[in-house]
Amino acid sequence: MEEMINCPMCGKPNQPGEKSCAFCEARLIPLLGSNEGQEDKWVHSSVELPEEGLSFDHLHESERKDSDKKIESLQGIPSIENEILLPGFDVHGVQENLLPNWLQNGDSKDEEKMGEERKEESQTEDLSSMDWLGVLRDGESGGVEISSQIEEIIPGSSSWFEENPPEKSLVSNLEERIYGEEDPLLDWVSSLEEDNEAGKEIDKKSVSDETDSDEPLTVFSPVPTDSPEESLVDPTAWQGTSSFDSSRESFSQKESELPPWMRDSSPYENPDIPEIPEEKHDFTKDFMLPLDDEIPKNETSSSFPEMDLKFETIEPGEDIPEPIESVEQEKSLFTEEEAHLSPSEDHSVDLETMLSEMPEWMRESEDKENILQLESESIPEIIQEHIEDVSGTIKNELNLVDENQDQVQNEEITGKSFLTDEMAEWIKNLPDEEVFPEQDDKTEGSDLSENDVIIPEEISKPKFVDQELPDWLDEESVIESAEPEETESPHSMPLDEESLQPGMMPTWLAAMRPVDAVIPESSTLEENAEAEISGPLAGLFSIIPGEGLVTQYKKPPVYSIRLQVSENQRREAALLEKIVADERKIPDIDSKKARSKHGFLRMLVGLVLIAALLLPLIGTPVGSMVTDLKLSSIGQDFYEVLESIPQDGKVLLAFEFDPGFYGEMSLTASGVMERLLQKEEQFVLISTVPTGPVMGKNLLLKGMEQVAPESPEVQVKYASENIVVNLGYLAGGATSLKEFAISPRKAARLGMGVNVANQTVWNHPVIQNVNKISDFSAVIVFTDKIETGKAWVEQVKPEMGSTPLLFVSSAQAAPMFLPYLQSQQIQGMMSGLGDGVAYAQLMDLPGERAGYWSAFRNGLMVILSLILIGAISQGISGLFRTRNKNEA
Amino acid sequence: MQSTELIWTLISFFLTLLIFSYIFGDNPFFRLTSYLFVGVTSGYFLTLIIYQVLIPRLWTPLFEGSLLERGLTLIPLILGLLLLMKVFPRYSKLGNIPMAYLVGVGAAVTIGGAVLGTIAGQISGTIDIFDFTTQASLENNPFSQLFNGGVILLGTISTLVYFQFSTVSNKDGSGERSTWIEWVAKIGQLFIAITLGALFAGVLIAALSALIERLDFLQRVITGFFY
């Protein structure tokens, strides 16, 4: 009965001859081409070691020189090659053992989250590889097991193995090449062969258990036994301890014998087995699919780097330190592997033939490396750095191995190496970089093992750093040991200095150079600069010494800002401040209190003044004359000038007063107007004040009433405006006066009350001959303001020539015109009620001016009396107030 | 008395009485009369400006004058419109042009008149006082004329010295005028006080004269009703 084919995917048995799994439809038969025989040879050569030439003694001697890193060199080999070259050797286990305890603990902690199912799958895969190796060790009789185990690794390869039974294991080939024809441990191998039958049974049982059992199995346990001799030499003991014992009981028994630290380091015992990514299984399927007939030379060379591993065995009776360091543990692992591989059947397969017959999926190993490289990117950087360091060490170890190999070749101990004349030409012609990949390539190759052992991302740098690194992982030691060898590395590309041209910096780049790069002093300054000693800027150069500057400053001296003022100045300043403050205040006016306090007094003063004024007005008989009043000298001048005006002369009358002063101005100017009317002068009225023309007209009519109250002819004459021209309002103030003085026709083109559409005022017969200001006989200004009077003096008088300028002024403005009278700029002036009454009395003019003068005098007396009474009362009150203060 | 004259006389009479009501303090009658006076004056000003300024100086030349007159009238028209922009804060800067013109021309006219008409005239008049030849021709007493001239000269100089506030600073930063300047300044202060008193007296006399005129008007109206 033909054996069932186990599905590499689900592990369930399938009928022989089926190409795909009935359960999961996974491919059971590999996609192989026509060269089945070659693939057959390749499989056998890849899994079998030559029996001849094995020399473990030599291995001991060569490996002890640098035994600490020998196991690590395996990490530089792609894992798939490890699986092929060293069947039964669990790379994951080795890697786990290579990892220090602290890293494994970290892994175990982080991987507690992983599911049990995934853990079982990973262990099953590892066990399958172990079973596959075990079957290989059994020789041809284990062909079915080989095919079944390879089927687990490489789906679809079982049928291929059935058609192409293995002839010689690769391990035996390797041993043959490493140790030569002679086998110093031949007895040991023979003893293994004797027990081979028992081993077959055990292997079969283990394989069946692996496929059927769901429980995690222990593939290899590098547990030091109590007797090193037994564990290393006796293959039975090796099988019993480290072969495919899947029973939990045996494992538990062995586990109990382990020291605590070994229990933690055992990847199969630890429940926190790193999760194997699913991509690995998919990857296996993927690279199995594209199978080509020819193997690319480059990929094949990279897939099989030249490597001869020599394993160290522990001499019987040699004490193994307790606890065994990880490297020592790996040594024992390899020793056990040697013991495990040594009983393999003798299959002399030519390596060249083996390489040429390499299956397509092996040629894709480089692709696998690339994929693994991508997968390795998920590993934290710090782990990768350590892996790189370790891989660098591995590279060195490989070099040492090469040197040892050369030494072995020189001593003609070994028969054939990888690179012998028998090797294919394309392998010989390969460049060294491809045969011996660079360190990075080895690192990538080592990532395969890293890929198997998933290091969770939670392993952060602090956790990594906190742990104490073992000596062999110490960066300094690794670097120190690696650096001199790196310099001597034959793989480093020699620099041809002659071929290198001196670098020329382009001008545009030179122009962009920083100034510091050009100025050499900057570096000198930085060197001379002192570094900050303390504070947050400690260690920095050229720091501005802020602390020193702060200490240089001192508290500024206090200067007195008190103003040096005298007492008098202070009092005046206080008074000014009070005045300003009072201006801003809005006083609360209580009308009742104001009336009660000042109302009676105000009313009393008003009534007294009115009474004093009314009595003379009422009591003075009409037509009475004032006999005691004489015209002043200034009035005399006015009188003389006015009398000098020729009859029918053209007199310019400027009325520059407001209606408020009409009463005073009328009393003052009435005598002048009456005299002018008596002389039948022609009048031209003008004013720079808007109300001036009206005031002038009223004053003229009042004079007419006084002059000819009973002469309608005179009134009609003046009323018909035959002798009177009103030029009206002259807008512009002093400027217009200046213009009027220069050119009267332009300044006052239109008169008041004249139809401007038909004629201009200057066509009037009174002024038709007047072209300039000096053409007037006299200019009489009736004003109550200083400014208007000054404007006439300043602007018009210079243009008047010999024309007299007379002022009839209000009493309030008269003092300011006296200097002009003194300087003869004004030829005469009459001011106030007194001059008016005196001029009328002088001219013997009719009117009631005697009553006005009496009222005026009474009024002045009342005012002077009130002022005197007020002053006396205020003085008396002040005197009493001072006396009261002195008494108090 | 004509009816219109009687009406205006009665209006004047009652308005005068309302103004005199201020003897009894501020009252609505006084305020009513004050507001009425301000209103009538403003209306009169507007009417006067229209008929005395705008029509003869702007409208007539612009629409009835010759081409030259129209062109020349545009200048004051534009300046006047720009001056109206002073009312609007956003465009008030446009009114600066006519304002600059007015201020410049007004300052030139005023300063020129003040220099030639006041300063030169006053200096000349003060000097003429001490011209004994001229004063002798006028048959004035030379001593009295000299005294008058001396008083005027003293008053002029002392008043000018009073308004001189420049001093030399002492070490302590303070500054005081010299003693003789202080004395001259006090003389000038006296002249200023006399001048201001004369002005106040003139205002009082002017007001008293106006009061007499109004009381005479009331007395005349009252006597007119009864007689």
Coordinates of C-alpha atoms in Angstrom, one line a residue, chain A residues 595-838:
Chain A
R595 CA -31.5 135.5 43.4
S596 CA -31.8 135.6 47.1
K597 CA -28.1 136.5 47.5
H598 CA -27.4 139.0 44.7
G599 CA -30.9 139.7 43.2
F600 CA -31.9 142.3 45.6
L601 CA -28.6 144.1 45.3
R602 CA -28.7 143.9 41.5
M603 CA -32.2 145.2 41.4
L604 CA -31.3 147.9 43.8
V605 CA -28.4 149.1 41.8
G606 CA -30.5 148.9 38.6
L607 CA -33.4 150.8 40.0
V608 CA -31.1 153.5 41.5
L609 CA -29.3 153.9 38.2
I610 CA -32.5 154.1 36.2
A611 CA -34.0 156.6 38.6
A612 CA -30.8 158.7 38.4
L613 CA -31.0 158.7 34.6
L614 CA -34.8 159.2 34.3
L615 CA -35.0 162.1 36.6
P616 CA -32.8 164.5 34.5
L617 CA -34.5 163.2 31.3
I618 CA -37.9 163.8 32.7
G619 CA -37.1 166.9 34.8
T620 CA -34.9 168.8 32.3
P621 CA -37.0 171.2 30.4
V622 CA -36.9 171.0 26.6
G623 CA -34.5 173.4 24.9
S624 CA -32.4 174.0 27.9
M625 CA -28.7 174.5 27.2
V626 CA -25.6 173.1 28.7
T627 CA -23.4 176.0 29.8
D628 CA -20.6 174.3 31.6
L629 CA -19.4 171.9 28.9
K630 CA -16.5 172.8 26.6
L631 CA -15.2 170.9 23.7
S632 CA -11.9 169.1 24.2
S633 CA -8.8 169.9 22.2
I634 CA -9.3 166.8 20.1
G635 CA -12.9 167.8 19.5
Q636 CA -11.7 171.2 18.5
D637 CA -9.5 169.6 15.8
F638 CA -12.5 167.7 14.6
Y639 CA -14.6 170.8 14.5
E640 CA -12.0 172.6 12.5
V641 CA -11.6 169.9 10.0
L642 CA -15.3 169.4 9.6
E643 CA -15.8 173.1 9.1
S644 CA -13.0 173.0 6.5
I645 CA -15.0 170.7 4.3
P646 CA -16.3 172.6 1.3
Q647 CA -20.1 172.9 0.8
D648 CA -21.6 170.4 -1.5
G649 CA -18.5 168.4 -0.9
K650 CA -18.5 164.7 -1.2
V651 CA -18.1 163.2 2.2
L652 CA -17.5 159.5 2.6
L653 CA -19.3 158.2 5.7
A654 CA -18.2 154.8 7.0
F655 CA -20.6 153.4 9.6
E656 CA -18.6 150.7 11.4
F657 CA -20.7 150.1 14.5
D658 CA -23.2 147.5 15.6
P659 CA -26.8 148.2 16.6
G660 CA -25.9 147.7 20.3
F661 CA -24.0 151.0 20.2
Y662 CA -26.5 152.9 18.2
G663 CA -27.7 154.8 21.2
E664 CA -24.3 156.1 22.1
M665 CA -23.3 156.6 18.5
S666 CA -26.5 158.5 17.8
L667 CA -25.9 160.9 20.7
T668 CA -22.3 161.4 19.6
A669 CA -22.8 161.6 15.9
S670 CA -26.1 163.5 15.8
G671 CA -24.4 166.9 16.0
V672 CA -22.0 166.0 13.3
M673 CA -24.7 164.8 11.0
E674 CA -26.8 167.8 11.7
R675 CA -23.9 170.0 10.8
L676 CA -23.2 168.2 7.6
L677 CA -26.8 168.5 6.7
Q678 CA -26.7 172.1 7.4
K679 CA -23.8 172.4 5.1
E680 CA -25.7 170.4 2.4
E681 CA -22.9 168.0 1.9
Q682 CA -23.3 165.0 -0.4
F683 CA -23.0 161.8 1.4
V684 CA -21.6 158.4 0.3
L685 CA -22.3 155.7 2.8
I686 CA -20.3 152.5 3.1
S687 CA -19.5 149.9 5.8
T688 CA -17.5 146.8 6.3
V689 CA -20.0 145.7 9.0
P690 CA -23.2 144.1 7.7
T691 CA -25.4 146.3 9.9
G692 CA -23.4 149.4 9.1
P693 CA -25.4 150.6 6.1
V694 CA -28.7 150.4 8.0
M695 CA -27.2 152.2 11.0
G696 CA -25.9 154.9 8.8
K697 CA -29.2 155.4 7.1
N698 CA -31.1 155.6 10.4
L699 CA -28.5 158.0 11.8
L700 CA -28.9 160.2 8.7
L701 CA -32.6 160.2 8.9
K702 CA -32.5 161.1 12.6
G703 CA -30.2 164.0 11.8
M704 CA -32.6 165.2 9.1
E705 CA -35.3 165.1 11.6
Q706 CA -33.2 167.3 13.9
V707 CA -32.1 169.6 11.2
A708 CA -35.3 170.2 9.3
P709 CA -38.1 168.7 11.3
E710 CA -40.4 171.1 9.7
S711 CA -38.8 171.3 6.2
P712 CA -40.2 168.6 4.0
E713 CA -38.2 169.8 1.1
V714 CA -35.0 168.9 2.9
Q715 CA -36.3 165.5 3.8
V716 CA -37.5 164.9 0.3
K717 CA -34.2 165.9 -1.0
Y718 CA -32.3 163.5 1.1
A719 CA -35.0 160.9 0.9
S720 CA -34.8 160.9 -2.9
E721 CA -31.2 159.9 -2.5
N722 CA -30.1 162.7 -4.8
I723 CA -27.5 163.7 -2.4
V724 CA -26.9 160.4 -0.7
V725 CA -25.3 157.2 -2.2
N726 CA -25.2 154.1 -0.1
L727 CA -22.5 151.8 -1.3
G728 CA -23.7 149.2 1.1
Y729 CA -21.7 146.5 2.7
L730 CA -18.1 146.0 1.8
A731 CA -17.3 142.4 2.3
G732 CA -13.7 141.3 3.2
G733 CA -12.8 143.5 6.1
A734 CA -9.3 145.0 5.9
T735 CA -8.6 143.4 2.5
S736 CA -11.6 144.9 0.9
L737 CA -10.8 148.3 2.6
K738 CA -7.4 148.1 0.9
E739 CA -9.0 147.4 -2.4
F740 CA -11.5 150.2 -1.8
A741 CA -8.7 152.6 -1.0
I742 CA -6.9 151.7 -4.2
S743 CA -9.8 151.4 -6.5
P744 CA -13.2 152.4 -5.0
R745 CA -15.1 151.6 -8.2
K746 CA -13.9 148.0 -8.3
A747 CA -14.3 147.4 -4.6
A748 CA -17.8 148.8 -4.3
R749 CA -19.2 148.4 -7.8
L750 CA -22.8 148.0 -6.7
G751 CA -24.6 150.1 -4.1
M752 CA -27.4 149.2 -1.8
G753 CA -30.8 149.7 -3.3
V754 CA -29.5 150.3 -6.9
N755 CA -30.9 148.3 -9.8
V756 CA -27.7 146.6 -10.7
A757 CA -29.1 145.3 -14.0
N758 CA -29.5 148.8 -15.4
Q759 CA -26.7 150.8 -13.9
T760 CA -23.8 150.8 -11.5
V761 CA -23.8 152.9 -8.4
W762 CA -20.8 154.8 -9.7
N763 CA -23.0 156.4 -12.4
H764 CA -24.8 158.3 -9.6
P765 CA -24.2 162.0 -10.0
V766 CA -22.8 162.3 -6.5
I767 CA -19.9 159.9 -7.2
Q768 CA -19.6 159.8 -10.9
N769 CA -16.5 161.9 -10.7
V770 CA -15.0 159.9 -7.9
N771 CA -12.3 157.5 -9.1
K772 CA -10.1 157.2 -6.1
I773 CA -10.4 157.6 -2.4
S774 CA -8.7 161.0 -2.4
D775 CA -11.4 162.5 -4.5
F776 CA -13.7 162.6 -1.5
S777 CA -13.7 165.9 0.5
A778 CA -13.5 164.0 3.8
V779 CA -13.8 160.6 5.2
I780 CA -15.6 160.3 8.5
V781 CA -15.6 156.9 10.3
F782 CA -18.3 156.1 12.8
T783 CA -16.9 153.2 14.7
D784 CA -17.2 151.5 18.1
K785 CA -14.4 149.0 17.6
I786 CA -10.7 149.5 17.7
E787 CA -10.0 147.1 14.9
T788 CA -12.2 148.7 12.4
G789 CA -10.8 152.1 13.2
K790 CA -7.2 150.9 12.9
A791 CA -8.1 149.2 9.6
W792 CA -9.2 152.5 8.2
V793 CA -6.1 154.2 9.5
E794 CA -3.7 151.5 8.2
Q795 CA -5.3 150.6 4.9
V796 CA -7.1 153.7 3.7
K797 CA -5.3 156.6 5.2
P798 CA -2.1 156.0 3.2
E799 CA -4.2 156.2 0.0
M800 CA -6.1 159.3 1.0
G801 CA -3.4 161.8 0.6
S802 CA -4.6 165.2 2.0
T803 CA -8.1 164.1 2.5
P804 CA -8.9 164.4 6.2
L805 CA -9.8 161.3 8.1
L806 CA -12.1 162.0 11.0
F807 CA -13.3 159.6 13.6
V808 CA -16.6 159.6 15.5
S809 CA -15.9 156.9 18.0
S810 CA -17.5 155.2 20.9
A811 CA -16.2 156.0 24.3
Q812 CA -14.8 152.5 24.7
A813 CA -12.6 152.7 21.6
A814 CA -11.5 156.3 21.9
P815 CA -8.4 155.6 24.1
M816 CA -6.9 153.4 21.4
F817 CA -7.3 156.1 18.7
L818 CA -5.5 158.8 20.6
P819 CA -2.0 157.7 19.5
Y820 CA -3.2 158.0 15.9
L821 CA -4.5 161.5 16.7
Q822 CA -1.1 162.2 18.3
S823 CA 0.7 161.1 15.2
Q824 CA -1.7 163.1 13.0
Q825 CA -2.9 159.9 11.2
I826 CA -6.4 161.0 12.3
Q827 CA -7.1 164.6 11.9
G828 CA -9.9 164.8 14.3
M829 CA -12.0 162.6 16.6
M830 CA -15.2 162.9 18.6
S831 CA -15.9 160.3 21.2
G832 CA -18.7 159.7 23.6
L833 CA -21.7 161.6 24.8
G834 CA -19.7 164.5 26.1
D835 CA -18.1 165.4 22.8
G836 CA -21.4 165.1 21.0
V837 CA -23.2 167.4 23.4
A838 CA -20.2 169.8 23.5

